[in-house]
mmCIF file of C-alpha atoms in Angstrom:
data_model
loop_
_atom_site.group_PDB
_atom_site.id
_atom_site.type_symbol
_atom_site.label_atom_id
_atom_site.label_comp_id
_atom_site.label_asym_id
_atom_site.label_seq_id
_atom_site.Cartn_x
_atom_site.Cartn_y
_atom_site.Cartn_z
ATOM 1 C CA MET A 1 -37.850 -75.330 -61.910
ATOM 2 C CA GLU A 2 -35.485 -74.796 -58.961
ATOM 3 C CA GLU A 3 -32.453 -75.475 -61.178
ATOM 4 C CA GLN A 4 -33.776 -72.997 -63.743
ATOM 5 C CA MET A 5 -34.192 -70.356 -61.010
ATOM 6 C CA ARG A 6 -30.612 -70.992 -59.872
ATOM 7 C CA ILE A 7 -29.404 -70.460 -63.464
ATOM 8 C CA ILE A 8 -31.450 -67.264 -63.724
ATOM 9 C CA GLY A 9 -29.989 -66.089 -60.413
ATOM 10 C CA ARG A 10 -26.443 -66.680 -61.669
ATOM 11 C CA GLN A 11 -27.141 -64.855 -64.914
ATOM 12 C CA MET A 12 -28.584 -61.919 -62.967
ATOM 13 C CA ALA A 13 -25.532 -61.879 -60.693
ATOM 14 C CA ILE A 14 -23.202 -61.791 -63.683
ATOM 15 C CA ARG A 15 -25.085 -59.047 -65.530
ATOM 16 C CA MET A 16 -25.611 -56.909 -62.448
ATOM 17 C CA GLY A 17 -22.030 -57.449 -61.305
ATOM 18 C CA ILE A 18 -20.508 -56.367 -64.588
ATOM 19 C CA MET A 19 -22.844 -53.382 -64.967
ATOM 20 C CA MET A 20 -22.312 -52.224 -61.358
ATOM 21 C CA SER A 21 -18.556 -52.698 -61.621
ATOM 22 C CA PHE A 22 -18.305 -50.729 -64.835
ATOM 23 C CA CYS A 23 -20.437 -47.829 -63.620
ATOM 24 C CA LEU A 24 -19.094 -47.632 -60.061
ATOM 25 C CA SER A 25 -15.479 -47.923 -61.241
ATOM 26 C CA LEU A 26 -16.104 -45.071 -63.651
ATOM 27 C CA VAL A 27 -17.843 -42.950 -61.010
ATOM 28 C CA GLY A 28 -15.139 -43.692 -58.443
ATOM 29 C CA ILE A 29 -12.223 -42.845 -60.678
ATOM 30 C CA LEU A 30 -13.926 -39.721 -62.061
ATOM 31 C CA SER A 31 -14.805 -38.486 -58.574
ATOM 32 C CA SER A 32 -11.178 -38.926 -57.494
ATOM 33 C CA GLY A 33 -10.082 -36.432 -60.137
ATOM 34 C CA HIS A 34 -7.332 -38.747 -61.382
ATOM 35 C CA PHE A 35 -8.823 -40.578 -64.368
ATOM 36 C CA THR A 36 -6.463 -42.774 -66.344
ATOM 37 C CA ILE A 37 -7.344 -45.589 -68.734
ATOM 38 C CA PRO A 38 -5.058 -48.113 -66.967
ATOM 39 C CA GLY A 39 -6.487 -47.065 -63.592
ATOM 40 C CA PHE A 40 -10.027 -47.529 -64.853
ATOM 41 C CA ILE A 41 -9.264 -50.929 -66.395
ATOM 42 C CA ILE A 42 -7.626 -52.187 -63.187
ATOM 43 C CA SER A 43 -10.480 -50.814 -61.087
ATOM 44 C CA PHE A 44 -13.095 -52.361 -63.387
ATOM 45 C CA ALA A 45 -11.361 -55.767 -63.441
ATOM 46 C CA ILE A 46 -10.948 -55.991 -59.665
ATOM 47 C CA SER A 47 -14.427 -54.628 -59.036
ATOM 48 C CA THR A 48 -15.930 -57.161 -61.451
ATOM 49 C CA ILE A 49 -14.237 -60.044 -59.679
ATOM 50 C CA ILE A 50 -15.477 -58.806 -56.294
ATOM 51 C CA SER A 51 -19.031 -58.202 -57.471
ATOM 52 C CA LEU A 52 -19.209 -61.603 -59.198
ATOM 53 C CA ILE A 53 -18.047 -63.315 -56.021
ATOM 54 C CA ILE A 54 -20.657 -61.420 -53.981
ATOM 55 C CA GLY A 55 -23.400 -62.135 -56.508
ATOM 56 C CA LEU A 56 -22.586 -65.821 -56.830
ATOM 57 C CA VAL A 57 -22.140 -66.412 -53.082
ATOM 58 C CA ILE A 58 -25.083 -64.377 -51.779
ATOM 59 C CA PRO A 59 -28.435 -65.232 -53.353
ATOM 60 C CA ILE A 60 -29.538 -61.604 -53.684
ATOM 61 C CA GLY A 61 -32.916 -62.513 -55.216
ATOM 62 C CA LYS A 62 -33.763 -64.917 -52.390
ATOM 63 C CA VAL A 63 -32.602 -62.474 -49.710
ATOM 64 C CA THR A 64 -34.534 -59.515 -51.097
ATOM 65 C CA GLY A 65 -37.556 -61.651 -52.000
ATOM 66 C CA GLY A 66 -37.691 -63.185 -48.528
ATOM 67 C CA LEU A 67 -37.442 -59.835 -46.763
ATOM 68 C CA CYS A 68 -40.051 -58.284 -49.064
ATOM 69 C CA ALA A 69 -42.404 -61.177 -48.312
ATOM 70 C CA ARG A 70 -41.877 -60.701 -44.575
ATOM 71 C CA LEU A 71 -42.722 -57.031 -44.909
ATOM 72 C CA ARG A 72 -45.698 -57.948 -47.127
ATOM 73 C CA LEU A 73 -44.383 -55.920 -50.062
ATOM 74 C CA ARG A 74 -45.966 -57.119 -53.302
ATOM 75 C CA GLN A 75 -43.416 -58.049 -55.952
ATOM 76 C CA GLY A 76 -43.199 -55.538 -58.798
ATOM 77 C CA THR A 77 -44.630 -52.595 -56.849
ATOM 78 C CA ILE A 78 -42.612 -49.412 -56.519
ATOM 79 C CA GLY A 79 -42.253 -50.027 -52.782
ATOM 80 C CA ALA A 80 -40.891 -53.536 -53.285
ATOM 81 C CA ARG A 81 -38.534 -52.405 -56.066
ATOM 82 C CA THR A 82 -37.248 -49.554 -53.902
ATOM 83 C CA PHE A 83 -36.671 -51.892 -50.958
ATOM 84 C CA GLU A 84 -35.020 -54.561 -53.159
ATOM 85 C CA SER A 85 -32.747 -51.941 -54.735
ATOM 86 C CA PHE A 86 -31.783 -50.595 -51.324
ATOM 87 C CA LEU A 87 -30.971 -54.090 -50.000
ATOM 88 C CA SER A 88 -28.936 -55.027 -53.073
ATOM 89 C CA ASP A 89 -27.077 -51.731 -52.831
ATOM 90 C CA LEU A 90 -26.451 -52.341 -49.127
ATOM 91 C CA ILE A 91 -24.938 -55.736 -49.925
ATOM 92 C CA TYR A 92 -22.781 -54.788 -52.938
ATOM 93 C CA THR A 93 -21.684 -51.186 -52.573
ATOM 94 C CA PRO A 94 -19.941 -51.032 -49.168
ATOM 95 C CA ILE A 95 -17.794 -54.088 -49.911
ATOM 96 C CA MET A 96 -16.899 -52.957 -53.434
ATOM 97 C CA THR A 97 -16.205 -49.402 -52.271
ATOM 98 C CA LEU A 98 -14.030 -50.513 -49.357
ATOM 99 C CA VAL A 99 -11.863 -52.706 -51.571
ATOM 100 C CA MET A 100 -11.594 -50.155 -54.377
ATOM 101 C CA VAL A 101 -10.839 -47.194 -52.103
ATOM 102 C CA GLY A 102 -8.359 -49.373 -50.209
ATOM 103 C CA LEU A 103 -6.594 -50.179 -53.473
ATOM 104 C CA ALA A 104 -6.592 -46.532 -54.576
ATOM 105 C CA TYR A 105 -5.348 -45.410 -51.154
ATOM 106 C CA ARG A 106 -2.531 -47.932 -51.267
ATOM 107 C CA MET A 107 -1.526 -46.830 -54.788
ATOM 108 C CA VAL A 108 -1.522 -43.143 -53.814
ATOM 109 C CA THR A 109 0.468 -43.894 -50.675
ATOM 110 C CA ILE A 110 3.083 -45.823 -52.664
ATOM 111 C CA GLN A 111 3.312 -43.044 -55.282
ATOM 112 C CA ASN A 112 3.834 -40.421 -52.567
ATOM 113 C CA GLY A 113 6.651 -42.208 -50.769
ATOM 114 C CA GLY A 114 4.515 -43.834 -48.091
ATOM 115 C CA VAL A 115 2.443 -40.753 -47.262
ATOM 116 C CA ALA A 116 -1.158 -40.348 -48.379
ATOM 117 C CA PRO A 117 -2.349 -36.808 -49.160
ATOM 118 C CA ILE A 118 -5.714 -37.528 -47.476
ATOM 119 C CA PRO A 119 -6.664 -39.789 -44.568
ATOM 120 C CA PHE A 120 -8.375 -43.063 -45.528
ATOM 121 C CA LEU A 121 -11.675 -42.546 -43.699
ATOM 122 C CA PRO A 122 -12.732 -39.278 -45.414
ATOM 123 C CA MET A 123 -11.684 -40.750 -48.767
ATOM 124 C CA PHE A 124 -13.743 -43.892 -48.104
ATOM 125 C CA LEU A 125 -16.829 -42.082 -46.771
ATOM 126 C CA LYS A 126 -16.973 -39.645 -49.711
ATOM 127 C CA SER A 127 -16.715 -42.501 -52.197
ATOM 128 C CA LEU A 128 -19.217 -44.643 -50.272
ATOM 129 C CA ILE A 129 -21.862 -41.912 -50.277
ATOM 130 C CA ILE A 130 -21.439 -41.198 -53.990
ATOM 131 C CA CYS A 131 -21.347 -44.880 -54.984
ATOM 132 C CA PHE A 132 -24.275 -45.773 -52.727
ATOM 133 C CA VAL A 133 -26.527 -43.185 -54.367
ATOM 134 C CA VAL A 134 -25.394 -44.067 -57.889
ATOM 135 C CA GLY A 135 -25.606 -47.804 -57.136
ATOM 136 C CA PHE A 136 -29.163 -47.496 -55.838
ATOM 137 C CA PHE A 137 -30.380 -45.858 -59.043
ATOM 138 C CA LEU A 138 -28.466 -48.306 -61.239
ATOM 139 C CA ILE A 139 -29.986 -51.280 -59.433
ATOM 140 C CA PHE A 140 -33.457 -49.727 -59.434
ATOM 141 C CA ILE A 141 -33.320 -49.155 -63.201
ATOM 142 C CA PHE A 142 -31.363 -52.146 -64.519
ATOM 143 C CA GLN A 143 -32.385 -55.040 -62.278
ATOM 144 C CA PRO A 144 -35.943 -55.313 -63.663
ATOM 145 C CA LEU A 145 -34.669 -54.855 -67.224
ATOM 146 C CA PHE A 146 -32.107 -57.641 -66.868
ATOM 147 C CA LEU A 147 -34.657 -59.878 -65.150
ATOM 148 C CA ARG A 148 -37.133 -59.452 -68.015
ATOM 149 C CA GLN A 149 -34.418 -60.245 -70.574
ATOM 150 C CA ILE A 150 -33.318 -63.370 -68.741
ATOM 151 C CA MET A 151 -36.867 -64.588 -68.105
ATOM 152 C CA LYS A 152 -37.717 -64.097 -71.785
ATOM 153 C CA LYS A 153 -34.545 -65.937 -72.801
ATOM 154 C CA HIS A 154 -35.635 -68.913 -70.663
ATOM 155 C CA GLY A 155 -39.194 -68.817 -71.974
ATOM 156 C CA ILE A 156 -40.722 -67.758 -68.694
ATOM 157 C CA GLY A 157 -43.592 -65.265 -68.747
ATOM 158 C CA ARG A 158 -43.179 -61.764 -67.511
ATOM 159 C CA PRO A 159 -42.541 -61.633 -63.737
ATOM 160 C CA GLU A 160 -45.537 -60.645 -61.613
ATOM 161 C CA GLU A 161 -45.949 -56.879 -61.399
#
């Protein structure tokens, strides 16, 4: 059973990582005002790699489940889902945003002869706020959907709600 849970955790990490990377890359590049297909593809690819590493290294389900249990939040309740979404967002989004804004900042600096048109910190904070809000809602909506799909695929009954 423990091996099966590890497999389910990996599958969740992959699905959530790809979905978060796609959506946050799109949001980030659209909010910058400089959308290009190559820019989006590069952003999505790098973001996917980062999110997969995070998801496969940090057992998000165990971390959120353990903290929910400590706070006596019942799995499947709106309170537990909100808390789990917030924790997942807190783990993924700042790291992904820092790397992606750092990459964008570096590209803009190179294109402008070594001078960036905006300081890094305001650029990072704006993107972090936007991506944190979007990421929270994405996690809140898609995490239970992906979990149900994966549990069904492995023949496990619906998770406790």
